[in-house]
Coordinates of C-alpha atoms in Angstrom, one line a residue:
M6 CA -39.0 -83.2 43.0
P7 CA -38.3 -80.0 40.9
L8 CA -40.1 -79.6 37.6
L9 CA -38.0 -79.6 34.4
N10 CA -38.4 -76.7 32.0
K11 CA -39.3 -77.4 28.4
T12 CA -35.6 -77.4 27.2
E13 CA -34.5 -79.8 29.9
A14 CA -37.5 -82.0 29.2
R15 CA -36.6 -82.2 25.5
S16 CA -33.0 -82.9 26.3
S17 CA -33.9 -85.7 28.8
A18 CA -36.3 -87.3 26.3
A19 CA -33.6 -87.2 23.6
D20 CA -31.1 -89.0 25.8
T21 CA -33.3 -91.9 27.0
V22 CA -34.6 -95.0 25.2
T23 CA -37.0 -97.7 26.3
D24 CA -35.3 -101.0 27.4
P25 CA -37.1 -103.8 25.5
S26 CA -35.9 -106.4 28.1
A27 CA -37.9 -104.8 30.8
G28 CA -41.2 -106.3 29.7
P29 CA -44.5 -104.7 28.8
R30 CA -45.3 -103.6 32.3
A31 CA -41.9 -102.1 33.2
A32 CA -41.0 -98.6 31.9
A33 CA -37.3 -99.0 32.4
T34 CA -35.1 -96.5 30.5
V35 CA -31.5 -96.4 29.7
T36 CA -29.6 -93.1 29.5
R37 CA -27.3 -92.6 26.6
A38 CA -24.3 -90.3 27.4
P39 CA -23.1 -88.2 24.5
R40 CA -19.9 -89.5 23.0
T41 CA -17.2 -87.1 23.9
W42 CA -14.9 -88.2 21.0
S43 CA -17.3 -88.5 18.1
A44 CA -16.2 -88.7 14.5
A45 CA -17.3 -85.1 14.0
R46 CA -15.1 -83.9 16.9
L47 CA -12.1 -85.8 15.5
A48 CA -12.7 -84.3 12.1
L49 CA -13.0 -80.8 13.4
T50 CA -9.9 -81.2 15.5
A51 CA -8.1 -82.3 12.3
F52 CA -9.2 -79.1 10.6
F53 CA -7.7 -77.1 13.5
A54 CA -4.5 -79.0 13.4
V55 CA -4.0 -78.6 9.7
D56 CA -4.7 -74.9 10.0
G57 CA -1.9 -74.5 12.5
F58 CA 0.4 -76.7 10.4
L59 CA -0.1 -74.7 7.2
F60 CA 0.5 -71.4 9.0
A61 CA 3.7 -72.7 10.6
A62 CA 4.8 -74.1 7.3
W63 CA 4.6 -70.6 5.8
V64 CA 6.2 -68.9 8.8
V65 CA 9.4 -70.9 8.7
R66 CA 9.8 -70.1 5.0
I67 CA 9.4 -66.3 5.4
P68 CA 13.2 -65.6 5.3
D69 CA 13.5 -67.5 2.0
V70 CA 10.6 -65.7 0.5
R71 CA 12.0 -62.4 1.6
A72 CA 15.3 -63.1 -0.1
Q73 CA 13.4 -64.2 -3.2
V74 CA 11.5 -60.9 -3.6
H75 CA 14.5 -58.8 -2.4
A76 CA 12.4 -57.0 0.2
S77 CA 13.7 -54.7 2.9
H78 CA 12.5 -55.1 6.5
S79 CA 10.0 -52.4 6.1
A80 CA 8.7 -53.7 2.8
L81 CA 8.4 -57.2 4.2
G82 CA 6.5 -55.8 7.2
L83 CA 4.0 -54.2 4.9
A84 CA 3.6 -57.4 2.9
L85 CA 3.0 -59.4 6.0
L86 CA 0.4 -56.9 7.1
C87 CA -1.6 -58.0 4.1
I88 CA -2.2 -61.4 5.9
S89 CA -3.9 -59.5 8.7
A90 CA -5.8 -57.2 6.4
G91 CA -7.2 -60.2 4.4
A92 CA -8.2 -62.0 7.6
V93 CA -9.9 -59.1 9.3
A94 CA -11.7 -58.0 6.1
T95 CA -13.0 -61.5 5.7
M96 CA -14.2 -62.4 9.2
A97 CA -17.5 -60.4 9.3
L98 CA -18.5 -61.8 5.9
V99 CA -17.7 -65.3 7.0
G100 CA -19.9 -65.0 10.0
R101 CA -22.9 -64.2 7.7
L102 CA -21.9 -67.1 5.4
C103 CA -21.9 -69.5 8.4
L104 CA -25.4 -68.4 9.3
R105 CA -26.7 -68.9 5.7
Y106 CA -24.9 -72.1 4.6
G107 CA -23.7 -73.6 7.9
S108 CA -20.4 -73.4 9.7
R109 CA -19.3 -76.9 8.6
R110 CA -19.7 -76.2 4.9
V111 CA -17.9 -72.9 5.2
T112 CA -15.1 -74.6 7.2
V113 CA -14.4 -77.1 4.4
G114 CA -14.4 -74.3 1.8
S115 CA -12.2 -72.0 3.9
V116 CA -9.5 -74.6 4.6
A117 CA -9.5 -75.6 1.0
L118 CA -8.9 -72.0 0.0
L119 CA -6.1 -71.7 2.6
S120 CA -4.5 -74.9 1.3
L121 CA -4.5 -73.5 -2.3
A122 CA -3.1 -70.2 -1.2
V123 CA -0.2 -71.6 0.8
P124 CA 2.1 -72.4 -2.2
L125 CA 1.6 -69.1 -3.9
P126 CA 4.2 -66.9 -2.0
A127 CA 6.9 -69.2 -3.3
H128 CA 6.1 -68.1 -6.9
T129 CA 6.2 -64.3 -6.4
H130 CA 9.1 -62.1 -7.5
S131 CA 8.1 -58.7 -6.2
V132 CA 6.9 -57.2 -2.9
A133 CA 3.6 -56.1 -4.6
A134 CA 2.9 -59.7 -5.9
L135 CA 3.8 -61.1 -2.5
G136 CA 1.3 -58.7 -0.8
A137 CA -1.4 -59.7 -3.3
V138 CA -1.1 -63.4 -2.6
L139 CA -0.8 -62.8 1.1
L140 CA -4.2 -61.0 1.0
L141 CA -5.7 -64.3 -0.4
F142 CA -3.7 -66.3 2.2
G143 CA -5.1 -64.1 5.0
A144 CA -8.6 -64.3 3.7
G145 CA -8.4 -68.1 3.8
Y146 CA -6.8 -68.1 7.2
G147 CA -9.4 -65.7 8.7
A148 CA -12.3 -67.5 7.1
A149 CA -11.0 -70.8 8.5
N150 CA -10.6 -69.5 12.0
V151 CA -14.1 -68.0 12.2
S152 CA -15.9 -71.0 10.6
M153 CA -14.0 -73.6 12.6
N154 CA -14.7 -71.9 15.8
S155 CA -18.3 -71.5 14.9
A156 CA -18.6 -75.2 14.2
A157 CA -16.7 -75.9 17.4
V158 CA -19.2 -73.8 19.4
D159 CA -22.1 -75.8 18.0
L160 CA -20.4 -79.1 18.7
V161 CA -19.5 -78.0 22.3
A162 CA -23.2 -77.3 22.9
R163 CA -24.2 -80.8 21.5
L164 CA -21.6 -82.6 23.7
R165 CA -22.6 -80.5 26.7
R166 CA -18.9 -80.6 27.8
P167 CA -16.4 -77.7 27.8
V168 CA -14.1 -79.2 25.1
M169 CA -13.4 -75.9 23.3
P170 CA -9.7 -75.9 24.5
S171 CA -9.1 -79.3 22.9
F172 CA -9.7 -77.9 19.4
H173 CA -7.2 -75.1 20.0
A174 CA -4.8 -77.7 21.4
G175 CA -5.0 -79.3 18.0
Y176 CA -4.1 -76.0 16.4
S177 CA -1.1 -75.6 18.7
L178 CA 0.1 -79.2 18.0
G179 CA -0.3 -78.7 14.3
G180 CA 1.7 -75.5 14.6
L181 CA 4.5 -77.2 16.5
L182 CA 4.6 -80.1 14.0
G183 CA 4.6 -77.7 11.0
A184 CA 7.5 -75.7 12.5
A185 CA 9.5 -78.8 13.3
V186 CA 8.9 -80.4 9.9
G187 CA 9.6 -77.2 8.1
G188 CA 12.8 -76.6 10.0
L189 CA 14.0 -80.2 9.3
L190 CA 13.3 -79.9 5.6
A191 CA 14.7 -76.4 5.2
G192 CA 18.0 -77.6 3.8
T193 CA 16.5 -80.4 1.7
L194 CA 13.4 -79.0 0.0
S195 CA 13.1 -75.8 -1.9
T196 CA 10.5 -73.3 -0.6
A197 CA 8.3 -74.0 -3.6
W198 CA 8.2 -77.7 -3.0
A199 CA 7.8 -77.4 0.8
L200 CA 4.8 -75.1 0.5
A201 CA 3.3 -77.1 -2.3
L202 CA 3.5 -80.3 -0.3
G203 CA 1.9 -78.5 2.6
G204 CA -0.9 -77.4 0.4
V205 CA -1.4 -80.9 -0.9
L206 CA -1.5 -82.2 2.7
G207 CA -4.1 -79.5 3.5
L208 CA -6.3 -80.6 0.6
L209 CA -6.1 -84.2 1.6
V210 CA -7.1 -83.5 5.2
T211 CA -9.9 -81.2 4.0
A212 CA -11.2 -84.0 1.7
A213 CA -11.1 -86.7 4.4
A214 CA -12.2 -84.7 7.4
G215 CA -14.7 -82.7 5.4
A216 CA -16.4 -85.9 4.3
V217 CA -16.8 -87.0 7.9
L218 CA -17.9 -83.6 9.1
L219 CA -20.5 -83.1 6.4
R220 CA -21.8 -86.7 6.7
D221 CA -22.7 -86.1 10.4
P222 CA -26.5 -86.5 10.6
D223 CA -26.8 -83.6 13.0
G224 CA -25.0 -81.3 10.6
D225 CA -25.4 -77.6 11.3
G226 CA -28.9 -77.9 12.8
P227 CA -29.9 -76.2 16.0
A228 CA -28.0 -77.6 19.0
P229 CA -29.6 -78.5 22.3
A230 CA -29.2 -76.1 25.2
A231 CA -25.8 -76.5 26.9
S232 CA -25.6 -77.6 30.5
P233 CA -23.9 -75.4 33.0
A234 CA -20.9 -77.6 33.0
A235 CA -20.3 -76.9 29.3
G236 CA -19.1 -73.5 30.0
T237 CA -20.8 -72.0 26.9
P238 CA -24.5 -71.6 27.8
R239 CA -26.9 -70.2 25.2
T240 CA -27.9 -66.8 26.5
A241 CA -31.4 -65.2 26.4
A242 CA -29.9 -61.8 26.8
A243 CA -31.4 -58.9 24.8
P244 CA -29.5 -58.2 21.6
R245 CA -27.9 -55.0 22.9
H246 CA -26.7 -56.8 26.0
A247 CA -25.5 -59.8 24.0
R248 CA -23.5 -57.5 21.7
L249 CA -21.8 -55.9 24.8
L250 CA -20.9 -59.3 26.1
V251 CA -19.4 -60.3 22.8
V252 CA -17.3 -57.2 22.7
L253 CA -16.1 -57.8 26.2
L254 CA -15.2 -61.3 25.3
G255 CA -13.4 -60.1 22.2
L256 CA -11.4 -57.7 24.4
T257 CA -10.5 -60.7 26.6
A258 CA -9.2 -62.5 23.6
L259 CA -7.4 -59.3 22.5
C260 CA -5.5 -59.1 25.8
T261 CA -4.5 -62.8 25.5
A262 CA -3.4 -62.5 21.8
Y263 CA -1.4 -59.3 22.7
G264 CA 0.8 -61.5 24.9
E265 CA 1.1 -64.3 22.3
G266 CA 2.2 -61.9 19.6
A267 CA 4.6 -60.0 21.9
L268 CA 6.3 -63.2 23.1
A269 CA 6.6 -64.6 19.5
D270 CA 8.6 -61.5 18.4
W271 CA 10.4 -60.4 21.6
A272 CA 11.0 -63.4 23.9
T273 CA 14.2 -64.5 22.2
L274 CA 15.6 -61.0 22.0
H275 CA 14.9 -60.4 25.7
L276 CA 16.8 -63.6 26.6
T277 CA 19.8 -62.7 24.6
D278 CA 20.1 -58.9 25.2
D279 CA 18.7 -58.6 28.8
V280 CA 19.3 -62.0 30.4
H281 CA 22.4 -62.7 28.4
A282 CA 21.4 -66.3 27.5
G283 CA 23.2 -68.2 24.8
A284 CA 21.6 -68.7 21.4
G285 CA 20.4 -72.2 22.2
L286 CA 18.8 -71.2 25.5
A287 CA 17.3 -68.1 23.9
A288 CA 15.6 -70.3 21.2
A289 CA 14.4 -72.5 24.0
G290 CA 12.5 -69.6 25.6
Y291 CA 9.8 -69.3 23.0
A292 CA 9.7 -73.1 22.6
A293 CA 9.1 -73.5 26.3
F294 CA 6.2 -71.0 26.0
A295 CA 4.7 -72.8 23.0
F296 CA 4.9 -76.2 24.6
A297 CA 3.4 -74.9 27.9
M298 CA 0.5 -73.4 26.0
T299 CA -0.1 -76.7 24.1
A300 CA 0.0 -78.6 27.4
G301 CA -2.4 -76.1 29.0
R302 CA -4.9 -76.5 26.2
V303 CA -4.7 -80.3 26.3
S304 CA -5.8 -80.1 30.0
G305 CA -8.3 -77.3 29.4
T306 CA -11.4 -79.4 29.3
W307 CA -10.5 -81.2 32.5
L308 CA -9.8 -77.9 34.2
S309 CA -13.0 -76.3 32.9
I310 CA -15.2 -79.2 34.2
R311 CA -13.7 -79.0 37.7
L312 CA -13.2 -75.3 38.1
G313 CA -15.6 -73.7 35.6
A314 CA -14.7 -71.6 32.6
T315 CA -14.6 -68.3 34.6
R316 CA -12.2 -69.5 37.2
V317 CA -9.9 -71.1 34.6
M318 CA -9.8 -67.7 32.7
L319 CA -9.3 -65.7 35.9
F320 CA -6.6 -68.0 37.4
G321 CA -5.0 -68.3 34.0
G322 CA -4.7 -64.5 33.6
L323 CA -3.2 -64.1 37.0
T324 CA -0.8 -67.0 36.5
A325 CA 0.4 -65.5 33.2
A326 CA 0.8 -62.0 34.8
V327 CA 3.0 -63.4 37.6
G328 CA 5.0 -65.5 35.1
M329 CA 5.6 -62.5 32.8
L330 CA 6.7 -60.3 35.7
I331 CA 9.3 -63.0 36.7
A332 CA 10.5 -63.5 33.1
A333 CA 10.8 -59.8 32.5
L334 CA 12.3 -58.5 35.7
V335 CA 14.4 -61.3 37.2
P336 CA 17.8 -61.3 35.4
S337 CA 18.3 -65.1 35.5
V338 CA 18.0 -67.6 32.7
P339 CA 16.2 -70.3 34.7
A340 CA 13.8 -67.7 36.2
A341 CA 13.0 -66.3 32.7
L342 CA 12.4 -69.8 31.2
G343 CA 10.2 -70.7 34.2
G344 CA 8.3 -67.4 33.8
F345 CA 7.7 -68.1 30.1
V346 CA 6.3 -71.6 31.0
L347 CA 3.9 -69.9 33.5
V348 CA 2.8 -67.4 30.8
G349 CA 2.1 -70.3 28.4
I350 CA 0.1 -72.3 30.9
G351 CA -1.8 -69.2 32.0
L352 CA -2.8 -67.9 28.6
A353 CA -3.5 -71.3 27.1
N354 CA -7.3 -71.5 27.7
I355 CA -8.4 -67.9 27.9
F356 CA -8.6 -67.3 24.1
P357 CA -10.6 -70.5 23.3
L358 CA -12.9 -70.1 26.2
A359 CA -13.6 -66.5 25.3
I360 CA -14.3 -67.4 21.7
G361 CA -16.5 -70.2 22.8
R362 CA -18.6 -67.9 25.0
A363 CA -18.8 -65.3 22.3
G364 CA -20.2 -68.0 19.9
A365 CA -22.7 -69.2 22.5
T366 CA -23.8 -65.6 23.0
G367 CA -23.8 -64.3 19.5
G368 CA -23.6 -67.3 17.2
P369 CA -21.2 -67.1 14.1
Q370 CA -21.3 -63.3 14.1
G371 CA -20.2 -63.4 17.8
V372 CA -17.3 -65.6 16.9
A373 CA -16.4 -63.3 14.0
T374 CA -16.5 -60.2 16.2
A375 CA -14.5 -61.7 19.0
S376 CA -12.0 -63.3 16.6
A377 CA -11.4 -60.0 14.8
L378 CA -10.7 -58.3 18.1
G379 CA -8.5 -61.1 19.2
Y380 CA -6.5 -61.0 16.0
A381 CA -6.1 -57.2 16.4
G382 CA -4.3 -58.0 19.7
M383 CA -1.8 -60.2 18.0
L384 CA -1.2 -57.4 15.5
I385 CA -0.7 -54.6 18.0
G386 CA 1.4 -56.6 20.5
P387 CA 4.8 -56.6 18.7
P388 CA 4.8 -52.9 17.6
V389 CA 3.6 -51.7 21.0
I390 CA 6.3 -53.6 22.8
G391 CA 8.8 -52.1 20.3
F392 CA 7.8 -48.5 21.0
L393 CA 7.7 -49.1 24.8
A394 CA 11.1 -50.8 24.6
D395 CA 12.6 -47.7 23.0
A396 CA 11.1 -45.5 25.8
V397 CA 11.7 -47.6 28.9
G398 CA 13.7 -50.6 27.9
L399 CA 12.5 -54.1 26.9
P400 CA 12.1 -55.7 30.3
F401 CA 9.7 -53.0 31.5
A402 CA 8.0 -53.0 28.1
L403 CA 7.3 -56.7 28.6
T404 CA 5.5 -56.0 31.8
S405 CA 2.6 -54.7 29.7
V406 CA 2.0 -58.4 28.8
A407 CA 1.5 -59.0 32.5
A408 CA -1.0 -56.1 32.7
A409 CA -2.9 -57.4 29.7
A410 CA -3.0 -60.9 31.1
A411 CA -4.4 -59.7 34.4
L412 CA -6.9 -57.6 32.6
A413 CA -8.0 -60.6 30.6
G414 CA -8.7 -62.5 33.8
L415 CA -10.7 -59.6 35.3
L416 CA -12.7 -59.2 32.1
A417 CA -13.6 -62.9 32.3
V418 CA -15.0 -62.4 35.8
T419 CA -17.0 -59.4 34.5
V420 CA -18.7 -61.4 31.7
G421 CA -19.0 -64.5 33.7
R422 CA -22.7 -65.2 34.7
P423 CA -23.7 -67.4 37.6
Q424 CA -25.3 -70.6 36.4
R425 CA -28.6 -71.8 37.9
T426 CA -29.2 -75.5 38.1
A427 CA -32.6 -77.1 37.7

């Protein structure tokens, strides 16, 4: 019988209790399995969902805000860049705040800030004022994403199950709901009222879910070592090696976000201009991608348990690459839509698993570094596709998404470490 190391012994002791019905002479024990859907996990999923909802609620109102401030396309682009600037500038600081005050407390404060910032763009009347409030919006959004992912990494380690994709599925579902509700109410509610109600909803969810999250007796204390099945093992690597792993994981996230950003801006145009789809089918292209990504994240935990995180990321990257090549190069509407579905399924779990591994390797600072790199991918994707489209045409420009997806899968293999079982 193999000997347990100290960490395993502590974990085993924590998961067993003496059975009083066994009598004084018997030493029977009953093993307690960790609850996979604890109150803390539900509360944290609610934070992810409301984060996606609030961002989508803002996105569907961008045309109205643009008309309100009388912005040109270039001026609006500069104002929207302030969201990214605020997010990236905040991420490193939030990582340190999570270490000092705990990821859960910072999550509650960050989502509250985001909820308060959402209504502000509707009350601006100049591009400069819009850029200023979007800096605040971006700061809240970036802080929320780092702190939520840091809290999720700790919870994944406690559950000892690879549930990281389920949190990001909550974000995707929240985004789809926010876009749907925002679109339905566009002709009924003014921009000011719509964003104000979104902010109120965000504050209500923050109050309710925050009370549950902060009341959890385990809080932000040290988590037990994760099992190999969890997909996010705590590493004992030297600091320099750990930093290199975090950067590689951040580059993996960057390659994934590059594809997400590119498809968000260019999928519809590709379907209308290159594949000659009608307006309705063209709109369905990005919707198919978004729904496929959500479905992929819902099944991400199941896949990670059965295949392992590294295989999920590798196969996902290769699947997305094949799907993007089909969507970009086959001049057929059904083929393009099917290709977008494959891209969504393939990319779905790479980003959350990469962020989860970065957190397991480098803690909140690891999450902050990988998130900042990933967010950079979403920023550079649309303009790079635009420049390439001018040079070689949009279909061939979109093949860069396939290359990035394949690179993400290969990077996942590079940073994957074989797990030894006791």
